[in-house]
Amino acid sequence: MTSSTPSHTLVVRVENKPGVLARVAGLFARRGFNIVSLAVAPTENVLFSRLTIVVDAESAPIEQVVKQLDKLINVVEIQELAPTESVTRELILATVQVNDGQEDRIMKNIENFEANILNVGPQRIMVSLSGDVDQVDKFEASLEEFGIMEIQRTGTIALPSISNS
Amino acid sequence: MQTNGGKALMKSLEAEGVEILFGLPGGAILPAYDPLIDSSMRHILVRHEQGAGHMAEGYAHATGKPGVAMVTSGPAATNMVTPLADAMLDSVPLVCITGQVASGAIGSDAFQECDTTGITMAVTKHNFLVSEASEIPQVIHDAFHIATTGRPGPVLVDIPKDLVDPNNPASQFEDYEPSGHNLPGYNPIIDPDPERIREAAELILQSERPIIYSGGGILKARAASQLRELAEMLDIHVVTTLMNRGGFPDDHPLALGMPGMHGNYTAVTALQEADLLITLGARFDDRVTGRLDGFAPDAKIIHADIDPAEFNKVRFADVAIQGDVGKTINELLNALNQLHETRQHPDRSEWKSTVSGWKERFPLVYDEWELGEGLKPQYVIEQLRDLTPDDTIVASGVGQHQMWASQFWHFNHPYTWINSGGLGTMGFAVPAAIGAKAGVPDRMVWAIDGDGCFQMTNQELVTARIENLPVKIAILNNGYLGMVRQWQELFYDERYSEVHLQPDLPDYKMLAESMGCVGIRVESPEEVQPAIEEANEVDDRPVVIDFRTEASENVYPMVPAGKSNSDVIVHPSQETP
Ligand SMILES: Cc1ncc(C[n+]2csc(CCOP(=O)(O)OP(=O)(O)O)c2C)c(N)n1
Ligand SMILES: [Mg+2]
């Protein structure tokens, strides 16, 4: 899914209880809300986890998504983050083919994006980049001409910008 | 003081004021059934767990208190799925305790293991899997809190066997009284926002053709008297949805009765033609709105609900008021009284007389009985209505008989109508009636059931007989899955596919008698009254009357699925030439 899909970013604080992720995922599935990406991890407070959910804006009105989520007893707080008021990041790992004669162009590309080299092998290289969805999309596209062998993206994580929080 | 999970469970339920449990034991819940013997709570042993769930619902509908069911793991838990889903859609406060396999066996496909919390996640307001015995008092306290506050609903508590087994060290813990709730994500808003109240009052004041569209939230909030006060103060007609029958007295001059697919012409059309719907605890269910883009096209919407997720879900709300609907009405009354001191609403006399005109022109009617026909089901219901006390509780199944019951009964008191509106669960009537009778034993309880529905749950009449819960069942036996037959007649060219049941099998009279009930068969109109009178006299056992009704009878009015409410089909005799 690329940044061109109209979407909403929700940052959801949930109680750190077994099954919470299933409750959230189940709610989205049964109400027909499409998830673009979902990232979850514990927070500064062990009692809570934070989810960043990017919701496909066309699958359901965001008001319904937020209100139905809020009905889950374990959901404590939901913030809808506007792009201008939030900082978002996504991490991509990609293993790319390195064909003879392509080495220089690949290295140049990696440098241009300020991406990292994580792992090197015969005729292949693993790179990573963290950035906003747009940058990650562009980086991914730039690798395509070399031949992407495997790819893994984390999905967006987000926090409100400091000036506004 | 040391206690164990089993004892603590009983003590916690008692502390919540539970008087009756509906249930059936089995392996994983066995240890919890032992301390039950020493408890003050009454346990009603059902014949099928689905019966326990619907009894708990009937009890909750009739008493306003949460219904409680307790069953074992695996197949018993899955048997509870239907009642839980039913309670979810009709916002019925329910607490269901299920046994689970021992903690150490969870996830191993153990005997009678199923992922109960996983399975019931979508059909409960919340559920818990207890992981330590010491959680039990707090979890039970939280479960009742969640089930009964905000928008009520079913809550399930799944308890592994080892945690209630006194012989297991893991079940031992230091007893405590739970204090409060640690539910940081659960804070239902009860008090309406004064700004929204002012906006709503302003809309009401300006409207020329207002209608009060009242739903089941009125009964849940115990706000029937406030609703009446508002209607009378504004002199505005009231429609009562299937879930709010009884929430406004049918004998009141402002009552319009039930709207929707089988609503009466006036209730349907008044919503259609209104310029303002004062929506109180209703949720624009598709059975009420018909085709959505044709529903109440000129109406502005005031929408008062405890659950904000209902706002703008189906229909845009011009003013949305979150909160307890009783409080909302009280605040509205205050605001309107203030506005009326200085301002006047538009003249509504024409609108009111238009509505009254519809009422006169389109009453609920049915064809006269003719020799050779089965009984008219509507006639049977009218007779039942007229021969029973005004505060009789009526439970119903799902189908034509349900619609006729809602149409032809006169509900003049809240909590006298118990049915499965949202899920439409066939088989609801018998157990729901039994649960209601358990909750209010002094009242007469009738179930109006279909022959199809009755065959799904009638075994609970054994429970009723043994537990001395003398309910009365009127089967409108048309020998068909009548509602489906009606659709096939009207929309599938009379091609009847798998809807014929046979009126003679089972022999309902003998079946009733075999379960220790009085069984009566009624085939002709003259027998109707004596049979009902006979049934009313019986107070020591359940009564089943097999009314042989006319199979070809259809429910009118009707808005065909997918059609706008403006296309309501009235009874053939009322069609405009
Ligand atoms: C459990 C369940 N299965 C199927 C249906 C679909 N359904 C709705 S009404 C109906 C017919 C009910 O027959 P009966 O109880 O005889 O009532 P009648 O319509 O004849 O009055 C059926 C099959 C349902 N609502 N619930
Ligand atoms: Mg039938």
CSV table of C-alpha atoms in Angstrom, one decimal, chain B residues 128-510:
chain,number,residue,atom,x,y,z
B,128,PHE,CA,-12.6,-12.0,30.4
B,129,LEU,CA,-10.4,-15.1,30.6
B,130,VAL,CA,-9.4,-15.4,34.3
B,131,SER,CA,-5.7,-16.1,34.7
B,132,GLU,CA,-5.4,-16.2,38.5
B,133,ALA,CA,-7.9,-17.2,41.1
B,134,SER,CA,-7.4,-14.0,43.0
B,135,GLU,CA,-8.7,-12.0,40.0
B,136,ILE,CA,-12.2,-13.6,40.4
B,137,PRO,CA,-13.8,-11.1,42.9
B,138,GLN,CA,-12.5,-8.1,40.8
B,139,VAL,CA,-13.4,-9.6,37.4
B,140,ILE,CA,-17.0,-10.5,38.5
B,141,HIS,CA,-17.4,-7.0,39.9
B,142,ASP,CA,-16.1,-5.5,36.6
B,143,ALA,CA,-18.3,-7.8,34.6
B,144,PHE,CA,-21.5,-6.7,36.2
B,145,HIS,CA,-20.4,-3.1,36.0
B,146,ILE,CA,-19.8,-3.4,32.2
B,147,ALA,CA,-22.9,-5.4,31.6
B,148,THR,CA,-25.2,-3.0,33.3
B,149,THR,CA,-23.8,0.5,32.7
B,150,GLY,CA,-23.5,2.6,29.6
B,151,ARG,CA,-25.2,0.7,26.7
B,152,PRO,CA,-26.0,-2.6,28.5
B,153,GLY,CA,-24.8,-5.8,27.0
B,154,PRO,CA,-23.5,-9.3,27.6
B,155,VAL,CA,-20.3,-10.0,29.4
B,156,LEU,CA,-18.7,-13.4,29.6
B,157,VAL,CA,-16.2,-14.6,32.2
B,158,ASP,CA,-14.3,-17.7,31.3
B,159,ILE,CA,-12.7,-19.4,34.3
B,160,PRO,CA,-10.2,-22.3,34.1
B,161,LYS,CA,-11.2,-25.3,36.2
B,162,ASP,CA,-8.1,-25.3,38.4
B,163,LEU,CA,-8.8,-21.8,39.6
B,164,VAL,CA,-12.1,-22.8,41.2
B,165,ASP,CA,-11.0,-26.2,42.4
B,166,PRO,CA,-10.5,-26.1,46.2
B,167,ASN,CA,-8.0,-29.0,46.0
B,168,ASN,CA,-5.7,-27.0,43.8
B,169,PRO,CA,-3.2,-24.7,45.6
B,170,ALA,CA,-3.6,-22.3,42.7
B,171,SER,CA,-7.2,-21.6,43.6
B,172,GLN,CA,-6.2,-20.4,47.1
B,173,PHE,CA,-5.9,-16.7,47.8
B,174,GLU,CA,-6.4,-14.0,50.5
B,175,ASP,CA,-10.1,-12.9,50.3
B,176,TYR,CA,-10.8,-9.3,49.6
B,177,GLU,CA,-13.6,-6.9,48.6
B,178,PRO,CA,-13.1,-5.4,45.3
B,179,SER,CA,-13.2,-1.6,45.6
B,180,GLY,CA,-14.1,0.2,42.4
B,181,HIS,CA,-13.0,-0.7,38.9
B,182,ASN,CA,-9.7,-0.3,37.2
B,183,LEU,CA,-11.1,0.1,33.7
B,184,PRO,CA,-9.3,3.1,32.2
B,185,GLY,CA,-10.9,2.6,28.8
B,186,TYR,CA,-14.5,2.4,30.0
B,187,ASN,CA,-16.1,5.7,31.0
B,188,PRO,CA,-19.7,5.9,29.6
B,189,ILE,CA,-21.0,9.4,29.4
B,190,ILE,CA,-24.3,9.7,31.2
B,191,ASP,CA,-24.9,13.5,31.4
B,192,PRO,CA,-26.0,15.1,28.1
B,193,ASP,CA,-24.1,18.2,26.9
B,194,PRO,CA,-26.2,21.3,27.7
B,195,GLU,CA,-25.2,22.9,24.4
B,196,ARG,CA,-26.6,20.0,22.4
B,197,ILE,CA,-29.8,20.1,24.5
B,198,ARG,CA,-30.3,23.8,23.6
B,199,GLU,CA,-29.8,23.0,19.9
B,200,ALA,CA,-32.3,20.1,20.1
B,201,ALA,CA,-34.8,22.3,21.9
B,202,GLU,CA,-34.4,24.9,19.3
B,203,LEU,CA,-35.0,22.4,16.5
B,204,ILE,CA,-38.1,21.1,18.2
B,205,LEU,CA,-39.5,24.6,18.7
B,206,GLN,CA,-39.1,25.4,15.0
B,207,SER,CA,-40.4,22.2,13.6
B,208,GLU,CA,-43.8,22.0,12.0
B,209,ARG,CA,-44.1,18.2,11.7
B,210,PRO,CA,-42.2,16.6,14.5
B,211,ILE,CA,-42.5,12.9,15.6
B,212,ILE,CA,-40.9,11.2,18.5
B,213,TYR,CA,-39.1,8.0,17.3
B,214,SER,CA,-38.6,6.0,20.5
B,215,GLY,CA,-36.6,2.8,20.7
B,216,GLY,CA,-35.4,0.2,23.2
B,217,GLY,CA,-33.1,2.6,24.9
B,218,ILE,CA,-36.1,4.1,26.6
B,219,LEU,CA,-36.8,0.8,28.4
B,220,LYS,CA,-33.1,0.2,29.1
B,221,ALA,CA,-32.8,3.7,30.7
B,222,ARG,CA,-36.1,3.1,32.6
B,223,ALA,CA,-37.3,6.4,31.0
B,224,ALA,CA,-40.9,5.5,30.0
B,225,SER,CA,-42.4,8.1,32.3
B,226,GLN,CA,-40.1,10.8,31.1
B,227,LEU,CA,-41.0,9.9,27.5
B,228,ARG,CA,-44.6,10.3,28.3
B,229,GLU,CA,-44.0,13.6,30.0
B,230,LEU,CA,-42.1,14.9,26.9
B,231,ALA,CA,-44.8,13.7,24.5
B,232,GLU,CA,-47.6,15.2,26.5
B,233,MET,CA,-45.8,18.5,27.1
B,234,LEU,CA,-45.1,18.9,23.4
B,235,ASP,CA,-48.3,17.2,22.3
B,236,ILE,CA,-46.3,15.2,19.7
B,237,HIS,CA,-47.1,11.7,18.5
B,238,VAL,CA,-44.8,8.8,19.4
B,239,VAL,CA,-43.8,5.8,17.5
B,240,THR,CA,-42.5,2.9,19.5
B,241,THR,CA,-40.1,0.5,17.8
B,242,LEU,CA,-40.3,-3.3,18.2
B,243,MET,CA,-37.8,-2.9,21.1
B,244,ASN,CA,-39.8,-0.2,22.8
B,245,ARG,CA,-43.3,-1.7,22.7
B,246,GLY,CA,-44.7,-0.8,26.2
B,247,GLY,CA,-42.3,2.1,26.5
B,248,PHE,CA,-45.2,4.4,25.7
B,249,PRO,CA,-48.8,3.2,26.3
B,250,ASP,CA,-50.7,2.1,23.3
B,251,ASP,CA,-53.9,3.4,24.7
B,252,HIS,CA,-52.5,6.9,24.8
B,253,PRO,CA,-54.0,9.3,22.3
B,254,LEU,CA,-50.5,10.2,21.1
B,255,ALA,CA,-49.4,6.6,20.5
B,256,LEU,CA,-48.8,5.5,17.0
B,257,GLY,CA,-47.5,2.1,17.7
B,258,MET,CA,-44.8,0.2,15.7
B,259,PRO,CA,-43.0,1.6,12.6
B,260,GLY,CA,-41.0,-0.4,10.2
B,261,MET,CA,-41.3,-3.3,7.8
B,262,HIS,CA,-44.5,-4.6,9.4
B,263,GLY,CA,-45.3,-1.4,11.2
B,264,ASN,CA,-48.7,0.1,10.9
B,265,TYR,CA,-49.4,2.6,8.1
B,266,THR,CA,-49.6,5.6,10.4
B,267,ALA,CA,-46.3,5.0,12.3
B,268,VAL,CA,-44.5,4.3,9.0
B,269,THR,CA,-45.9,7.3,7.2
B,270,ALA,CA,-45.6,9.7,10.1
B,271,LEU,CA,-41.9,9.0,10.2
B,272,GLN,CA,-41.8,9.4,6.4
B,273,GLU,CA,-43.6,12.7,6.3
B,274,ALA,CA,-42.1,14.3,9.4
B,275,ASP,CA,-39.8,17.3,9.3
B,276,LEU,CA,-38.1,16.4,12.5
B,277,LEU,CA,-37.5,13.0,14.2
B,278,ILE,CA,-36.8,13.3,17.9
B,279,THR,CA,-35.0,10.0,18.1
B,280,LEU,CA,-34.7,8.7,21.6
B,281,GLY,CA,-32.8,5.5,22.3
B,282,ALA,CA,-33.4,4.1,18.8
B,283,ARG,CA,-30.8,3.3,16.1
B,284,PHE,CA,-32.3,3.5,12.6
B,285,ASP,CA,-32.3,-0.2,12.2
B,286,ASP,CA,-32.8,-1.3,8.6
B,287,ARG,CA,-36.1,-3.0,9.6
B,288,VAL,CA,-37.3,0.5,10.6
B,289,THR,CA,-35.9,2.6,7.9
B,290,GLY,CA,-36.5,0.5,4.8
B,291,ARG,CA,-34.4,1.6,1.9
B,292,LEU,CA,-32.3,4.2,3.6
B,293,ASP,CA,-32.1,6.9,0.9
B,294,GLY,CA,-35.9,7.0,0.9
B,295,PHE,CA,-36.3,7.2,4.6
B,296,ALA,CA,-37.9,10.3,6.2
B,297,PRO,CA,-36.5,12.4,3.3
B,298,ASP,CA,-37.4,15.8,4.7
B,299,ALA,CA,-36.7,15.2,8.3
B,300,LYS,CA,-34.0,16.7,10.4
B,301,ILE,CA,-32.7,14.4,13.1
B,302,ILE,CA,-32.2,14.8,16.8
B,303,HIS,CA,-30.5,11.6,18.0
B,304,ALA,CA,-30.2,10.9,21.7
B,305,ASP,CA,-28.3,7.7,22.6
B,306,ILE,CA,-26.0,6.4,25.3
B,307,ASP,CA,-23.8,5.0,22.6
B,308,PRO,CA,-22.1,7.6,20.4
B,309,ALA,CA,-21.2,5.1,17.8
B,310,GLU,CA,-24.9,5.1,16.8
B,311,PHE,CA,-24.6,8.7,15.7
B,312,ASN,CA,-24.2,9.1,11.9
B,313,LYS,CA,-23.7,5.4,11.6
B,314,VAL,CA,-26.9,5.0,9.5
B,315,ARG,CA,-28.4,8.4,9.3
B,316,PHE,CA,-26.7,11.8,9.7
B,317,ALA,CA,-27.8,13.4,13.0
B,318,ASP,CA,-28.3,17.2,12.9
B,319,VAL,CA,-28.1,17.2,16.7
B,320,ALA,CA,-26.5,14.2,18.5
B,321,ILE,CA,-26.9,14.0,22.2
B,322,GLN,CA,-24.8,11.5,24.0
B,323,GLY,CA,-26.0,10.4,27.4
B,324,ASP,CA,-28.6,8.6,29.4
B,325,VAL,CA,-31.9,9.1,27.6
B,326,GLY,CA,-33.9,9.7,30.7
B,327,LYS,CA,-31.6,12.5,31.8
B,328,THR,CA,-31.6,13.8,28.2
B,329,ILE,CA,-35.4,14.0,28.2
B,330,ASN,CA,-35.4,15.8,31.6
B,331,GLU,CA,-33.0,18.3,30.3
B,332,LEU,CA,-34.9,18.8,27.1
B,333,LEU,CA,-38.1,19.4,29.2
B,334,ASN,CA,-36.3,22.1,31.1
B,335,ALA,CA,-34.9,23.7,28.0
B,336,LEU,CA,-38.2,23.6,26.2
B,337,ASN,CA,-40.1,25.0,29.1
B,338,GLN,CA,-37.7,28.0,29.1
B,339,LEU,CA,-38.1,28.5,25.3
B,340,HIS,CA,-41.8,28.3,25.6
B,341,GLU,CA,-41.9,31.2,28.0
B,342,THR,CA,-41.0,33.6,25.3
B,343,ARG,CA,-41.6,31.9,22.0
B,344,GLN,CA,-44.1,29.7,20.2
B,345,HIS,CA,-43.8,26.8,18.0
B,346,PRO,CA,-45.4,26.9,14.5
B,347,ASP,CA,-49.0,25.8,14.2
B,348,ARG,CA,-49.0,22.0,14.1
B,349,SER,CA,-52.7,21.4,14.1
B,350,GLU,CA,-52.8,20.5,10.4
B,351,TRP,CA,-50.0,17.9,10.9
B,352,LYS,CA,-51.7,16.5,13.9
B,353,SER,CA,-55.0,16.1,12.1
B,354,THR,CA,-53.2,14.5,9.1
B,355,VAL,CA,-51.7,11.9,11.4
B,356,SER,CA,-55.0,11.3,13.2
B,357,GLY,CA,-56.6,11.0,9.8
B,358,TRP,CA,-54.2,8.2,8.8
B,359,LYS,CA,-54.9,6.5,12.1
B,360,GLU,CA,-58.6,6.5,11.4
B,361,ARG,CA,-58.3,5.5,7.8
B,362,PHE,CA,-55.6,2.8,8.2
B,363,PRO,CA,-56.2,0.8,11.4
B,364,LEU,CA,-54.7,-2.6,11.6
B,365,VAL,CA,-57.2,-5.0,10.0
B,366,TYR,CA,-57.5,-8.5,8.9
B,367,ASP,CA,-60.0,-10.5,6.9
B,368,GLU,CA,-63.0,-12.0,8.6
B,369,TRP,CA,-62.8,-15.7,9.4
B,370,GLU,CA,-64.6,-18.0,7.0
B,371,LEU,CA,-65.9,-21.4,7.6
B,372,GLY,CA,-63.3,-24.0,6.6
B,373,GLU,CA,-60.4,-21.8,7.4
B,374,GLY,CA,-57.9,-22.1,10.2
B,375,LEU,CA,-58.2,-19.6,13.0
B,376,LYS,CA,-57.2,-16.0,12.3
B,377,PRO,CA,-54.0,-15.6,14.3
B,378,GLN,CA,-54.8,-11.9,14.9
B,379,TYR,CA,-58.1,-12.9,16.4
B,380,VAL,CA,-56.3,-15.3,18.8
B,381,ILE,CA,-54.0,-12.5,19.9
B,382,GLU,CA,-56.9,-10.1,20.4
B,383,GLN,CA,-58.7,-12.7,22.5
B,384,LEU,CA,-55.5,-13.4,24.5
B,385,ARG,CA,-55.0,-9.6,25.0
B,386,ASP,CA,-58.6,-9.1,26.2
B,387,LEU,CA,-58.8,-12.1,28.5
B,388,THR,CA,-55.6,-11.6,30.4
B,389,PRO,CA,-54.6,-8.9,32.9
B,390,ASP,CA,-53.4,-5.6,31.5
B,391,ASP,CA,-49.9,-6.1,32.9
B,392,THR,CA,-49.5,-9.5,31.5
B,393,ILE,CA,-45.9,-10.1,30.2
B,394,VAL,CA,-45.8,-11.3,26.6
B,395,ALA,CA,-42.7,-13.0,25.2
B,396,SER,CA,-42.6,-13.9,21.5
B,397,GLY,CA,-40.6,-15.9,19.1
B,398,VAL,CA,-39.6,-14.7,15.6
B,399,GLY,CA,-41.8,-14.7,12.6
B,400,GLN,CA,-45.3,-13.8,11.6
B,401,HIS,CA,-46.7,-14.5,15.1
B,402,GLN,CA,-44.1,-12.0,16.5
B,403,MET,CA,-45.3,-9.2,14.2
B,404,TRP,CA,-49.0,-9.9,14.9
B,405,ALA,CA,-48.3,-10.0,18.6
B,406,SER,CA,-46.5,-6.6,18.4
B,407,GLN,CA,-49.3,-5.2,16.3
B,408,PHE,CA,-52.4,-6.5,17.9
B,409,TRP,CA,-51.5,-6.6,21.6
B,410,HIS,CA,-52.0,-3.3,23.5
B,411,PHE,CA,-48.9,-2.7,25.5
B,412,ASN,CA,-49.8,-0.2,28.1
B,413,HIS,CA,-47.0,-0.9,30.6
B,414,PRO,CA,-43.2,-0.9,30.2
B,415,TYR,CA,-41.5,-4.3,30.5
B,416,THR,CA,-44.5,-6.3,29.3
B,417,TRP,CA,-43.1,-7.2,25.9
B,418,ILE,CA,-40.0,-9.4,25.5
B,419,ASN,CA,-38.7,-10.4,22.1
B,420,SER,CA,-35.7,-10.9,20.0
B,421,GLY,CA,-35.6,-7.8,17.8
B,422,GLY,CA,-32.0,-7.5,16.6
B,423,LEU,CA,-30.9,-11.0,16.1
B,424,GLY,CA,-34.4,-12.4,15.3
B,425,THR,CA,-33.7,-15.6,17.2
B,426,MET,CA,-36.3,-18.4,16.6
B,427,GLY,CA,-36.8,-20.3,19.8
B,428,PHE,CA,-36.5,-17.2,22.0
B,429,ALA,CA,-40.0,-17.2,23.4
B,430,VAL,CA,-40.3,-20.3,25.6
B,431,PRO,CA,-37.1,-19.8,27.6
B,432,ALA,CA,-37.5,-16.0,27.7
B,433,ALA,CA,-40.9,-16.4,29.1
B,434,ILE,CA,-39.6,-18.8,31.7
B,435,GLY,CA,-36.8,-16.4,32.7
B,436,ALA,CA,-39.3,-13.6,33.0
B,437,LYS,CA,-41.6,-15.7,35.2
B,438,ALA,CA,-38.7,-16.5,37.4
B,439,GLY,CA,-38.0,-12.8,37.8
B,440,VAL,CA,-41.6,-11.6,38.4
B,441,PRO,CA,-43.4,-14.7,39.6
B,442,ASP,CA,-46.6,-12.7,40.5
B,443,ARG,CA,-47.3,-11.7,37.0
B,444,MET,CA,-49.0,-13.7,34.3
B,445,VAL,CA,-46.5,-14.6,31.6
B,446,TRP,CA,-47.7,-15.7,28.2
B,447,ALA,CA,-45.5,-16.7,25.3
B,448,ILE,CA,-46.9,-16.2,21.8
B,449,ASP,CA,-44.9,-18.6,19.7
B,450,GLY,CA,-44.7,-20.0,16.3
B,451,ASP,CA,-44.8,-23.7,15.6
B,452,GLY,CA,-41.3,-23.5,14.0
B,453,CYS,CA,-39.9,-21.6,16.9
B,454,PHE,CA,-41.6,-23.8,19.5
B,455,GLN,CA,-39.8,-26.8,18.1
B,456,MET,CA,-36.4,-25.2,18.7
B,457,THR,CA,-36.6,-24.7,22.5
B,458,ASN,CA,-39.7,-26.3,23.9
B,459,GLN,CA,-37.7,-28.8,26.0
B,460,GLU,CA,-37.4,-26.0,28.5
B,461,LEU,CA,-41.0,-26.6,29.5
B,462,VAL,CA,-39.6,-29.5,31.5
B,463,THR,CA,-37.4,-27.0,33.3
B,464,ALA,CA,-40.5,-24.7,33.8
B,465,ARG,CA,-42.6,-27.6,35.2
B,466,ILE,CA,-39.9,-28.8,37.6
B,467,GLU,CA,-38.9,-25.4,38.7
B,468,ASN,CA,-42.5,-24.4,39.2
B,469,LEU,CA,-42.5,-21.6,36.7
B,470,PRO,CA,-46.0,-21.8,35.3
B,471,VAL,CA,-45.8,-19.9,32.0
B,472,LYS,CA,-48.4,-20.2,29.3
B,473,ILE,CA,-47.6,-20.8,25.7
B,474,ALA,CA,-49.9,-19.9,22.8
B,475,ILE,CA,-48.6,-21.6,19.7
B,476,LEU,CA,-49.9,-20.0,16.5
B,477,ASN,CA,-49.6,-23.2,14.6
B,478,ASN,CA,-49.9,-22.5,11.0
B,479,GLY,CA,-47.9,-25.6,10.0
B,480,TYR,CA,-45.4,-23.4,8.3
B,481,LEU,CA,-42.2,-21.4,8.7
B,482,GLY,CA,-44.8,-18.7,8.1
B,483,MET,CA,-42.8,-15.6,7.7
B,484,VAL,CA,-40.5,-17.3,5.1
B,485,ARG,CA,-43.6,-18.8,3.4
B,486,GLN,CA,-45.0,-15.2,3.1
B,487,TRP,CA,-41.8,-14.0,1.4
B,488,GLN,CA,-41.9,-16.9,-1.0
B,489,GLU,CA,-45.5,-16.2,-1.8
B,490,LEU,CA,-44.9,-12.6,-2.4
B,491,PHE,CA,-41.4,-12.4,-3.8
B,492,TYR,CA,-40.6,-15.8,-5.2
B,493,ASP,CA,-43.7,-16.5,-7.3
B,494,GLU,CA,-45.4,-18.7,-4.7
B,495,ARG,CA,-42.6,-21.2,-5.1
B,496,TYR,CA,-42.5,-22.7,-1.7
B,497,SER,CA,-39.2,-24.1,-0.8
B,498,GLU,CA,-38.7,-26.0,2.5
B,499,VAL,CA,-41.2,-24.1,4.6
B,500,HIS,CA,-43.9,-26.6,5.3
B,501,LEU,CA,-43.7,-28.1,8.8
B,502,GLN,CA,-46.9,-30.1,9.3
B,503,PRO,CA,-49.4,-28.8,11.9
B,504,ASP,CA,-50.0,-32.3,13.3
B,505,LEU,CA,-46.4,-33.4,14.1
B,506,PRO,CA,-45.4,-33.2,16.8
B,507,ASP,CA,-48.7,-33.6,18.5
B,508,TYR,CA,-48.3,-30.4,20.6
B,509,LYS,CA,-51.0,-31.4,23.1
B,510,MET,CA,-49.3,-34.7,23.8
